[in-house]
Coordinates of C-alpha atoms in Angstrom, one line a residue:
M1 CA 113.7 -120.8 115.5
S2 CA 112.0 -120.0 112.1
K3 CA 108.8 -121.9 111.1
I4 CA 109.9 -121.7 107.5
I5 CA 112.3 -124.6 106.9
S6 CA 114.5 -125.8 104.0
G7 CA 115.8 -129.3 103.6
F8 CA 113.4 -130.7 106.2
S9 CA 113.1 -134.0 104.3
K10 CA 116.9 -134.5 104.8
F11 CA 116.6 -134.2 108.6
T12 CA 116.8 -137.4 110.7
K13 CA 113.5 -138.3 112.3
Q14 CA 114.7 -137.0 115.7
E15 CA 115.8 -133.7 114.1
K16 CA 112.3 -133.4 112.5
I17 CA 110.7 -134.0 115.9
D18 CA 112.9 -131.5 117.6
W19 CA 112.2 -128.8 115.1
L20 CA 108.5 -129.5 115.1
T21 CA 108.0 -129.6 118.9
N22 CA 110.2 -126.5 119.5
N23 CA 108.3 -124.5 117.0
F24 CA 104.7 -125.5 117.5
F25 CA 104.1 -126.7 121.0
Q26 CA 104.2 -125.1 124.4
N27 CA 105.5 -128.3 126.1
P28 CA 108.0 -129.9 123.7
K29 CA 109.0 -132.5 126.3
E30 CA 105.5 -133.8 126.8
V31 CA 104.8 -133.8 123.0
K32 CA 108.0 -135.8 122.4
K33 CA 106.9 -138.3 125.1
I34 CA 103.6 -138.8 123.3
I35 CA 105.3 -139.2 119.9
H36 CA 107.7 -141.7 121.2
Q37 CA 105.0 -143.7 123.0
Y38 CA 103.5 -144.6 119.6
W39 CA 106.7 -146.0 118.1
N40 CA 107.0 -149.7 117.8
D41 CA 109.6 -151.4 120.0
D42 CA 110.6 -153.6 117.0
K43 CA 113.0 -151.3 115.2
T44 CA 112.7 -153.2 111.9
L45 CA 108.9 -152.9 112.0
Q46 CA 109.1 -149.3 112.9
K47 CA 111.4 -148.6 109.9
L48 CA 108.9 -150.4 107.7
H49 CA 106.2 -148.0 108.8
D50 CA 108.4 -145.0 108.6
D51 CA 109.0 -145.8 104.9
F52 CA 105.3 -145.9 104.0
I53 CA 105.2 -142.1 103.6
E54 CA 107.5 -139.1 103.8
N55 CA 108.5 -137.0 106.9
T56 CA 107.3 -139.7 109.3
I57 CA 107.6 -138.8 113.0
T58 CA 105.4 -141.5 114.6
N59 CA 102.5 -143.9 114.1
F60 CA 98.8 -143.0 114.4
Y61 CA 96.8 -146.0 115.8
L62 CA 93.3 -146.9 114.8
P63 CA 91.4 -149.8 116.5
F64 CA 91.5 -153.1 114.6
G65 CA 88.4 -155.1 115.3
V66 CA 86.6 -158.1 113.8
A67 CA 83.0 -158.8 112.9
P68 CA 82.2 -162.6 113.0
N69 CA 79.3 -164.6 111.7
F70 CA 79.3 -163.4 108.1
I71 CA 78.0 -166.0 105.7
I72 CA 78.8 -165.0 102.1
N73 CA 77.8 -167.3 99.3
D74 CA 77.5 -170.1 101.9
K75 CA 81.1 -169.5 103.2
Y76 CA 81.8 -168.4 106.7
Y77 CA 83.9 -165.2 107.3
T78 CA 85.2 -163.2 110.2
I79 CA 85.8 -159.7 108.7
P80 CA 88.6 -157.4 109.9
M81 CA 87.6 -153.8 110.4
V82 CA 89.8 -150.7 111.1
I83 CA 87.8 -147.7 112.2
E84 CA 87.6 -145.1 115.0
E85 CA 83.8 -144.8 115.2
S86 CA 82.0 -146.7 117.9
S87 CA 79.1 -149.0 117.0
V88 CA 80.3 -149.8 113.5
V89 CA 81.9 -153.2 114.3
A90 CA 79.1 -154.1 116.7
A91 CA 76.4 -153.2 114.2
A92 CA 78.1 -155.3 111.5
S93 CA 78.5 -158.2 113.8
L94 CA 74.8 -158.1 114.9
V95 CA 73.6 -157.9 111.4
A96 CA 75.9 -160.7 110.2
K97 CA 74.4 -163.0 112.9
F98 CA 70.9 -161.9 112.0
W99 CA 71.3 -162.8 108.4
S100 CA 73.3 -166.0 109.1
T101 CA 70.0 -167.7 110.0
R102 CA 68.2 -166.3 106.9
G103 CA 70.5 -167.5 104.1
G104 CA 73.4 -165.1 104.6
F105 CA 74.7 -162.7 102.0
K106 CA 74.6 -163.5 98.3
T107 CA 77.2 -161.7 96.2
E108 CA 78.2 -161.4 92.6
V109 CA 80.9 -159.5 90.7
L110 CA 79.2 -157.8 87.7
G111 CA 82.5 -156.5 86.2
T112 CA 86.1 -155.8 86.9
T113 CA 87.0 -153.3 84.1
K114 CA 89.1 -150.3 85.2
I115 CA 89.7 -147.1 83.3
G116 CA 92.7 -144.9 82.4
Q117 CA 92.8 -141.9 80.2
V118 CA 95.4 -139.9 78.1
H119 CA 94.1 -136.3 78.0
F120 CA 95.3 -134.2 75.1
M121 CA 94.6 -131.2 73.0
F122 CA 94.3 -131.2 69.2
A123 CA 93.3 -128.2 67.1
G124 CA 93.3 -129.8 63.7
E125 CA 90.7 -131.6 61.7
K126 CA 89.0 -134.4 63.6
T127 CA 89.1 -136.8 60.6
N128 CA 92.9 -136.4 60.5
L129 CA 93.1 -137.3 64.2
E130 CA 90.8 -140.3 63.7
N131 CA 92.9 -141.6 60.8
Y132 CA 96.1 -141.1 62.8
F133 CA 94.6 -143.0 65.8
N134 CA 93.3 -145.9 63.8
T135 CA 96.6 -146.2 61.9
N136 CA 98.6 -146.2 65.1
K137 CA 96.4 -148.1 67.5
T138 CA 98.4 -151.3 67.1
E139 CA 101.6 -149.4 67.8
L140 CA 100.0 -147.9 71.0
L141 CA 99.4 -151.4 72.3
A142 CA 102.8 -152.6 71.3
A143 CA 104.4 -149.7 73.2
T144 CA 103.1 -151.2 76.5
A145 CA 104.3 -154.8 75.7
S146 CA 107.1 -154.9 78.2
I147 CA 104.7 -153.5 80.9
T148 CA 101.7 -155.8 80.2
K149 CA 103.7 -159.0 79.7
N150 CA 103.4 -160.3 83.3
M151 CA 99.8 -159.0 83.7
E152 CA 98.7 -160.8 80.6
K153 CA 100.1 -164.1 81.9
R154 CA 97.7 -163.7 84.8
G155 CA 94.8 -163.1 82.4
G156 CA 94.8 -159.3 82.6
G157 CA 96.1 -156.4 80.5
I158 CA 94.7 -153.7 78.2
L159 CA 91.2 -154.5 76.9
D160 CA 90.8 -151.7 74.5
I161 CA 91.8 -148.1 73.5
V162 CA 89.1 -145.7 72.3
L163 CA 89.5 -142.2 70.9
V164 CA 86.9 -139.9 72.6
D165 CA 85.9 -136.4 71.4
K166 CA 85.3 -134.0 74.2
T167 CA 85.4 -130.8 72.2
D168 CA 81.7 -130.1 73.0
K169 CA 82.8 -129.7 76.7
L170 CA 86.1 -128.0 76.1
A171 CA 87.6 -126.6 73.0
N172 CA 90.2 -128.9 71.3
Y173 CA 90.0 -131.5 74.2
Y174 CA 90.2 -135.2 73.3
Q175 CA 91.2 -138.3 75.2
L176 CA 92.3 -141.8 74.7
H177 CA 90.0 -143.9 76.9
V178 CA 91.8 -147.1 77.9
T179 CA 90.1 -150.1 79.6
F180 CA 92.1 -152.5 81.8
E181 CA 91.8 -155.8 83.6
T182 CA 94.2 -156.0 86.5
K183 CA 93.2 -159.3 88.1
D184 CA 94.2 -159.4 91.8
S185 CA 96.1 -156.1 91.7
M186 CA 94.4 -152.8 92.3
G187 CA 96.6 -151.8 89.3
A188 CA 97.2 -148.1 89.8
N189 CA 100.9 -148.2 89.0
F190 CA 100.4 -150.7 86.2
I191 CA 97.7 -148.5 84.6
N192 CA 99.6 -145.3 84.9
S193 CA 102.7 -146.8 83.5
C194 CA 100.8 -148.1 80.5
L195 CA 99.1 -144.7 79.9
E196 CA 102.4 -142.9 79.9
A197 CA 103.9 -145.4 77.4
I198 CA 100.8 -144.9 75.2
A199 CA 101.0 -141.1 75.5
N200 CA 104.7 -141.1 74.5
Q201 CA 103.9 -143.2 71.4
F202 CA 100.8 -141.2 70.5
K203 CA 102.1 -137.6 70.8
N204 CA 103.3 -135.6 67.7
D205 CA 103.8 -132.0 66.7
E206 CA 100.0 -131.4 66.6
I207 CA 99.0 -133.4 69.7
E208 CA 99.7 -131.8 73.0
I209 CA 99.6 -134.4 75.9
V210 CA 98.2 -132.7 79.0
M211 CA 98.3 -135.7 81.3
S212 CA 98.0 -139.4 81.6
I213 CA 96.3 -140.9 84.7
L214 CA 94.0 -143.7 85.8
S215 CA 90.4 -142.9 86.8
N216 CA 89.0 -143.8 90.2
Y217 CA 85.6 -143.7 88.7
V218 CA 85.1 -147.4 87.7
P219 CA 81.4 -147.9 86.8
E220 CA 82.2 -151.2 85.1
C221 CA 84.1 -152.6 88.1
I222 CA 80.9 -153.4 90.0
V223 CA 79.9 -155.9 92.7
R224 CA 76.4 -156.8 94.0
A225 CA 75.6 -158.0 97.5
E226 CA 72.1 -159.0 98.6
V227 CA 70.1 -160.4 101.5
S228 CA 66.5 -161.6 101.3
C229 CA 63.9 -163.5 103.3
K230 CA 60.2 -163.8 103.8
I231 CA 58.8 -160.7 105.5
D232 CA 57.5 -162.8 108.3
E233 CA 61.0 -164.0 109.0
L234 CA 62.3 -160.5 109.8
G235 CA 61.0 -160.9 113.3
G236 CA 59.9 -158.2 115.7
E237 CA 56.4 -157.3 116.8
N238 CA 55.2 -156.3 113.3
P239 CA 57.6 -157.5 110.5
Q240 CA 55.3 -156.2 107.7
R241 CA 55.3 -152.7 109.2
F242 CA 59.1 -152.8 109.7
A243 CA 59.6 -153.9 106.0
E244 CA 57.4 -151.1 104.8
K245 CA 59.2 -148.4 106.8
F246 CA 62.6 -149.8 105.8
Y247 CA 61.5 -149.7 102.1
Q248 CA 60.4 -146.1 102.5
A249 CA 63.7 -145.2 104.1
V250 CA 65.6 -146.5 101.1
Q251 CA 63.2 -144.7 98.7
I252 CA 63.8 -141.5 100.5
A253 CA 67.5 -141.9 100.1
K254 CA 66.9 -142.6 96.4
V255 CA 65.2 -139.2 95.8
E256 CA 66.6 -136.9 98.4
P257 CA 70.3 -136.1 98.1
Y258 CA 70.6 -134.7 101.6
R259 CA 69.5 -138.0 103.0
A260 CA 71.4 -140.0 100.3
V261 CA 74.8 -138.6 101.4
T262 CA 74.3 -139.7 105.0
H263 CA 72.7 -143.0 103.8
N264 CA 75.8 -143.8 101.7
K265 CA 78.2 -142.6 104.4
G266 CA 76.8 -145.3 106.6
I267 CA 77.5 -147.9 103.8
M268 CA 81.1 -146.5 103.6
N269 CA 81.5 -147.0 107.3
G270 CA 81.5 -150.7 106.7
I271 CA 83.3 -150.6 103.4
D272 CA 86.1 -148.3 104.4
A273 CA 86.8 -150.2 107.6
V274 CA 87.6 -153.4 105.6
V275 CA 89.4 -151.5 102.8
L276 CA 91.7 -150.0 105.5
A277 CA 92.2 -153.3 107.3
T278 CA 93.3 -155.0 104.0
G279 CA 95.7 -152.2 103.0
N280 CA 93.6 -150.9 100.1
D281 CA 93.1 -147.3 99.0
F282 CA 89.9 -146.2 100.8
R283 CA 90.1 -142.7 99.2
A284 CA 89.9 -144.2 95.8
V285 CA 87.0 -146.4 96.8
E286 CA 85.2 -143.4 98.4
A287 CA 85.6 -141.2 95.3
G288 CA 84.5 -144.0 93.0
A289 CA 81.5 -144.9 95.1
H290 CA 80.2 -141.3 95.4
A291 CA 80.7 -140.6 91.7
Y292 CA 78.7 -143.7 90.9
A293 CA 76.0 -142.5 93.3
S294 CA 75.7 -139.4 91.0
R295 CA 75.8 -141.2 87.7
N296 CA 72.2 -140.3 86.8
G297 CA 72.7 -136.6 87.3
E298 CA 71.6 -136.5 91.0
Y299 CA 73.2 -138.0 94.0
S300 CA 71.3 -141.1 95.1
S301 CA 71.3 -144.2 97.3
L302 CA 73.8 -146.9 96.6
S303 CA 71.4 -149.5 98.0
Y304 CA 68.0 -150.8 97.0
C305 CA 65.0 -152.5 98.6
S306 CA 61.9 -154.3 97.4
I307 CA 59.0 -156.0 99.3
D308 CA 57.2 -157.9 96.6
N309 CA 55.1 -161.1 97.0
G310 CA 55.8 -161.3 100.7
V311 CA 59.6 -161.3 100.2
F312 CA 61.9 -158.7 101.7
K313 CA 65.0 -158.0 99.5
F314 CA 67.8 -155.6 100.2
W315 CA 70.8 -155.1 98.0
I316 CA 73.7 -152.9 96.9
E317 CA 75.6 -152.4 93.7
I318 CA 78.8 -150.5 94.1
P319 CA 82.1 -150.0 92.2
L320 CA 85.1 -151.4 94.1
A321 CA 88.6 -151.3 92.6
L322 CA 90.6 -153.5 95.0
G323 CA 93.8 -155.5 95.2
T324 CA 95.1 -158.4 97.2
V325 CA 98.6 -158.4 95.8
G326 CA 101.1 -155.5 95.6
G327 CA 101.2 -152.2 97.3
L328 CA 100.5 -151.9 101.1
T329 CA 98.7 -155.3 101.0
A330 CA 102.1 -156.9 100.6
L331 CA 104.0 -154.7 103.1
H332 CA 101.8 -154.0 106.1
P333 CA 101.9 -156.9 108.5
L334 CA 98.3 -156.3 109.7
A335 CA 97.1 -156.0 106.1
K336 CA 98.6 -159.4 105.4
L337 CA 97.1 -160.8 108.5
S338 CA 93.7 -159.4 107.5
L339 CA 93.9 -161.1 104.1
E340 CA 94.9 -164.4 105.8
L341 CA 91.9 -164.0 108.2
L342 CA 89.7 -163.6 105.1
Q343 CA 91.2 -166.9 103.8
K344 CA 93.5 -165.3 101.2
P345 CA 90.8 -164.0 98.8
T346 CA 91.2 -163.0 95.2
A347 CA 90.4 -159.4 94.3
R348 CA 87.0 -160.6 93.1
E349 CA 86.3 -162.4 96.4
L350 CA 87.5 -159.4 98.4
M351 CA 85.1 -157.2 96.4
Q352 CA 82.2 -159.4 97.5
I353 CA 83.3 -159.5 101.1
I354 CA 83.6 -155.8 101.3
A355 CA 80.3 -155.2 99.6
A356 CA 78.6 -157.5 102.1
A357 CA 80.2 -155.5 105.0
G358 CA 78.8 -152.3 103.5
L359 CA 75.3 -153.8 103.0
A360 CA 75.4 -155.1 106.6
Q361 CA 76.2 -151.6 107.9
N362 CA 73.5 -150.0 105.9
F363 CA 70.9 -152.6 107.1
A364 CA 72.0 -151.9 110.7
A365 CA 71.6 -148.1 110.3
L366 CA 68.2 -148.3 108.6
R367 CA 66.9 -150.8 111.1
A368 CA 67.9 -148.5 113.9
L369 CA 66.5 -145.4 112.2
T370 CA 63.1 -147.0 111.5
T371 CA 62.7 -148.5 114.9
K372 CA 64.4 -147.1 118.0
G373 CA 66.3 -144.3 116.3
I374 CA 69.9 -144.1 115.4
Q375 CA 71.0 -142.4 118.6
H376 CA 69.6 -145.2 120.9
G377 CA 72.2 -147.7 119.7
H378 CA 75.0 -145.4 118.7
M379 CA 75.0 -143.4 121.9
K380 CA 74.9 -146.6 123.9
M381 CA 78.2 -147.5 122.3
H382 CA 79.5 -144.0 122.6
L383 CA 78.7 -144.1 126.4
Q384 CA 82.0 -145.9 127.1
N385 CA 83.9 -143.2 125.2
I386 CA 82.3 -140.5 127.3
L387 CA 82.9 -142.4 130.6
N388 CA 86.6 -143.0 129.7
Q389 CA 87.0 -139.3 128.8
Y390 CA 85.9 -138.4 132.3
N391 CA 88.0 -141.2 134.0
A392 CA 85.0 -142.9 135.4
T393 CA 85.7 -145.7 137.9
K394 CA 84.4 -149.3 137.4
T395 CA 81.7 -148.6 140.0
E396 CA 80.7 -145.3 138.4
K397 CA 80.5 -147.0 135.0
K398 CA 78.3 -149.8 136.3
Q399 CA 75.9 -147.3 138.0
I400 CA 75.7 -145.1 134.8
E401 CA 75.2 -148.1 132.5
T402 CA 72.3 -149.3 134.6
Y403 CA 70.8 -145.8 134.7
F404 CA 70.9 -145.4 130.9
K405 CA 69.4 -148.8 130.1
N406 CA 66.0 -147.1 129.6
V407 CA 67.2 -143.4 129.3
T408 CA 68.3 -141.7 126.1
V409 CA 72.1 -141.3 126.1
T410 CA 73.5 -137.8 125.4
H411 CA 76.9 -136.4 126.2
S412 CA 75.4 -133.8 128.6
A413 CA 73.2 -136.3 130.3
V414 CA 76.0 -138.6 131.0
V415 CA 78.2 -135.9 132.4
E416 CA 75.4 -134.6 134.5
K417 CA 74.7 -138.1 135.9
L418 CA 78.4 -138.7 136.5
N419 CA 78.7 -135.4 138.4
S420 CA 75.7 -136.2 140.5
I421 CA 77.3 -139.5 141.5
R422 CA 80.5 -137.7 142.4
K423 CA 78.8 -135.1 144.5
S424 CA 79.2 -137.1 147.6
T425 CA 78.7 -135.8 151.1
I426 CA 81.9 -137.7 152.1
N427 CA 84.7 -135.3 152.7
W428 CA 87.6 -137.7 151.9
I429 CA 90.9 -136.9 153.5
D430 CA 93.9 -136.7 151.3
F431 CA 96.3 -138.6 153.5
L432 CA 99.3 -137.7 151.2
D433 CA 98.8 -134.0 152.0
E434 CA 101.1 -133.6 155.0
D435 CA 100.0 -130.0 155.8
L436 CA 96.4 -131.0 155.8
V437 CA 96.9 -134.1 157.9
R438 CA 99.0 -132.1 160.4
E439 CA 96.4 -129.4 160.6
K440 CA 93.6 -131.8 161.3
L441 CA 95.6 -133.9 163.9
A442 CA 96.7 -130.7 165.7
Q443 CA 93.2 -130.4 167.0
L444 CA 93.7 -133.5 169.2
D445 CA 95.0 -133.8 172.7
E446 CA 94.8 -136.4 175.5
N447 CA 91.3 -135.2 176.4
S448 CA 89.8 -135.7 172.9
V449 CA 86.8 -138.0 173.1
P450 CA 86.0 -140.4 170.2
V451 CA 82.6 -140.3 168.4
F452 CA 82.8 -144.1 168.3
G453 CA 85.2 -146.9 169.2
K454 CA 87.5 -147.5 172.2
M455 CA 90.8 -145.9 171.0
N456 CA 91.9 -142.5 172.3
A457 CA 93.5 -139.9 170.0
Q458 CA 97.1 -141.1 170.3
Q459 CA 96.1 -144.7 169.9
M460 CA 94.2 -143.8 166.7
I461 CA 97.3 -142.0 165.3
E462 CA 99.6 -144.9 166.1
H463 CA 97.0 -147.3 164.6
L464 CA 97.1 -145.4 161.3
S465 CA 100.9 -145.5 161.4
A466 CA 101.0 -149.2 162.2
V467 CA 98.7 -150.1 159.3
T468 CA 100.8 -148.0 156.9
Q469 CA 103.8 -150.0 158.0
I470 CA 102.1 -153.1 156.6
A471 CA 102.3 -151.5 153.2
N472 CA 105.8 -150.5 153.9
G473 CA 106.9 -154.0 154.7
N474 CA 107.8 -153.2 158.4
W475 CA 104.9 -155.0 160.1
K476 CA 104.5 -158.6 159.1
V477 CA 100.9 -159.6 159.9
N478 CA 100.2 -163.3 160.2
A479 CA 97.1 -163.4 158.0
Y480 CA 96.1 -165.3 154.9
V481 CA 93.6 -163.9 152.3
S482 CA 92.4 -166.4 149.7
D483 CA 92.1 -165.4 146.1
D484 CA 88.3 -165.9 146.4
K485 CA 88.1 -163.5 149.3
T486 CA 90.3 -161.0 147.6
A487 CA 88.0 -161.2 144.5
R488 CA 85.0 -160.4 146.7
R489 CA 86.5 -157.8 148.9
K490 CA 88.9 -155.8 146.7
P491 CA 86.2 -154.2 144.5
F492 CA 85.0 -152.3 147.6
L493 CA 88.1 -150.1 147.3
D494 CA 86.9 -148.9 143.9
T495 CA 83.6 -147.7 145.3
R496 CA 82.8 -144.4 147.1
N497 CA 81.6 -146.3 150.1
E498 CA 83.1 -145.7 153.6
L499 CA 84.5 -148.2 156.1
T500 CA 81.6 -149.0 158.4
Q501 CA 81.7 -148.0 162.1
G502 CA 82.5 -151.0 164.3
F503 CA 84.4 -152.8 161.5
R504 CA 87.4 -154.6 163.0
P505 CA 89.5 -157.0 160.9
S506 CA 90.6 -160.2 162.6
F507 CA 94.2 -159.3 162.7
L508 CA 93.5 -156.5 165.2
S509 CA 93.1 -157.1 168.9
E510 CA 89.8 -156.3 170.6
E511 CA 91.4 -153.8 172.9
P512 CA 93.5 -150.8 171.8
N513 CA 97.3 -151.3 171.9
D514 CA 99.5 -149.6 174.5
F515 CA 101.2 -146.4 173.6
K516 CA 104.3 -146.7 171.5
F517 CA 105.3 -143.0 171.8
N518 CA 105.5 -140.6 174.7
S519 CA 103.1 -138.0 173.2
I520 CA 100.6 -137.3 170.4
D521 CA 103.2 -135.0 168.8
E522 CA 105.7 -137.9 168.5
A523 CA 103.0 -140.1 167.1
I524 CA 102.1 -137.5 164.5
E525 CA 105.8 -137.3 163.5
D526 CA 106.0 -141.1 163.1
L527 CA 102.8 -141.2 161.0
T528 CA 104.2 -138.5 158.8
Y529 CA 107.4 -140.4 158.3
Q530 CA 105.5 -143.7 157.6
V531 CA 103.4 -142.0 154.9
K532 CA 106.5 -140.5 153.2
Y533 CA 108.2 -143.9 153.3
F534 CA 105.1 -145.5 151.9
V535 CA 105.3 -143.4 148.8
E536 CA 109.1 -143.9 148.4
K537 CA 108.8 -147.7 148.6
F538 CA 106.3 -147.9 145.8
Q539 CA 108.1 -145.3 143.7
K540 CA 111.3 -147.3 143.8
D541 CA 109.4 -150.4 142.6
S542 CA 106.3 -149.6 140.6
D543 CA 105.5 -153.3 140.2
R544 CA 105.5 -153.8 144.0
A545 CA 102.4 -155.4 145.6
V546 CA 101.8 -156.1 149.4
V547 CA 99.2 -158.2 151.0
H548 CA 96.6 -156.4 153.0
P549 CA 95.4 -158.7 155.9
F550 CA 91.7 -158.2 154.8
F551 CA 91.6 -157.1 151.1
G552 CA 94.5 -159.3 149.9
E553 CA 97.3 -158.3 147.5
L554 CA 97.2 -154.6 146.7
D555 CA 99.4 -152.5 144.4
F556 CA 100.2 -148.8 145.0
D557 CA 96.9 -147.5 143.6
Y558 CA 94.8 -149.9 145.6
W559 CA 96.8 -149.2 148.8
K560 CA 96.2 -145.5 148.3
K561 CA 92.5 -146.2 147.9
F562 CA 92.5 -148.1 151.1
Q563 CA 94.4 -145.4 152.9
V564 CA 92.0 -142.7 151.9
K565 CA 89.1 -144.7 153.3
H566 CA 91.1 -145.7 156.4
F567 CA 92.2 -142.2 157.3
T568 CA 88.8 -140.8 156.6
H569 CA 87.2 -143.4 158.9
H570 CA 89.4 -142.5 161.8
F571 CA 89.4 -138.8 161.3
K572 CA 85.6 -139.0 161.5
Q573 CA 86.1 -141.0 164.7
F574 CA 87.4 -137.8 166.3
N575 CA 85.2 -135.5 164.4
L576 CA 88.1 -134.0 162.4
L577 CA 86.1 -133.9 159.1

């Protein structure tokens, strides 16, 4: 099948998936399974998501978290955050709690003006152009009347139109620079519609319209967020020293572009996460913020710090063009939920909330950098990702978390420690490997002597078969295991510890049972059958759970864990491992 495709957009979703998986993947069946796993079971909701963009084949999930304890202008907030990077939500939460006892965040909107431009070329006399513009300015505004009517009712609309000469930068290049107030709407569609109406009205035989488009650079749509306290209230062993190092870190980001980019990226970790959660355009916010960071001719910090007269002050001023009505904010169920969580803010309020989140993230990063180092906290959070990547058990996780409490976390160090834990001297028997089990048991005869215990070889084999029958439902043992006992005993099955020699559950008699079969070979055949039946029973009913007389109710995975330990224990009893 060709990888060049025509009419792809007209394919059904399944046809798109079929073409894609057959052309670009070695295992189409597995890829389709993954794609389908991320579909929403609610068909109406899935259709809503499918319609957000073109050529949709599935959904791409990102974690949705919350950062509580934010106090912004004396009002409590729990802030929604959508981000894939570990430590961001935790850091924001910790900093929010830290400042909640020090007055919280103080925020202020300094401006909400947004920009759009009509770019055009004009080769004639500038004075003729100026006269034409001045004569027709009223008509330009009138051309947008039908578009601006509803916005003006909400207190927004076009603020001004200015003719700008850019011929010193590019020959014959001029623009109409239009300023807008869009209230609670981000306003992209509104602005672009107005600009196109203005351009159609303005063009003539001498004016060549190149394009009409809003700008994501909004240096007059600014919000300020600030935290402050007495230096002594910063806490720690030496708050004065901390404040001085923190101040120097901000100053370095102010004068060193290489540091400033990473410094501001940390700010955007907090900002983008809330922008995404509320259905706003994080790419527009990113572009505008970084352009603003370069407004003085060199890329610089978006945050500031002072330590005057015994007071520590840390603040940010950043452009944020946001909306709380229209667009994805009105369509995406989680975006609507986020805005409700934030107590249904206006666009101005949302600007302040998001600026506070960015400042919190920046404070967290700088505090870590100037004290323990950024990796100490970040890699502690990343530790769980590494452990999950290598399918660590609960017990392995606990051991590794304890080990790395006072040890620097690195990916290689975690893997090395995990491997060392897994390098066990125990040679666990795979009881589901029939050939292996038969090979081991074939070493036994009636003269085989146990290393420990009273059972002979055939009794041991029949014992393994009998206990397997408990899981199969063919041996009803009269035993009761309380929830409390189950909670204490069951975690043992997650460990790499062995059953101890001499251990005998109460449901077993003190003396070995009489033979059930005429020979060891017959006992082996029965054990093989019982293990196969064990697998079949659980495969037919994946939700099946059976009470173990000692460990309590176990599902298939936990029964397998028990069986591995049980078989290994008795194989060692006869020195088969």
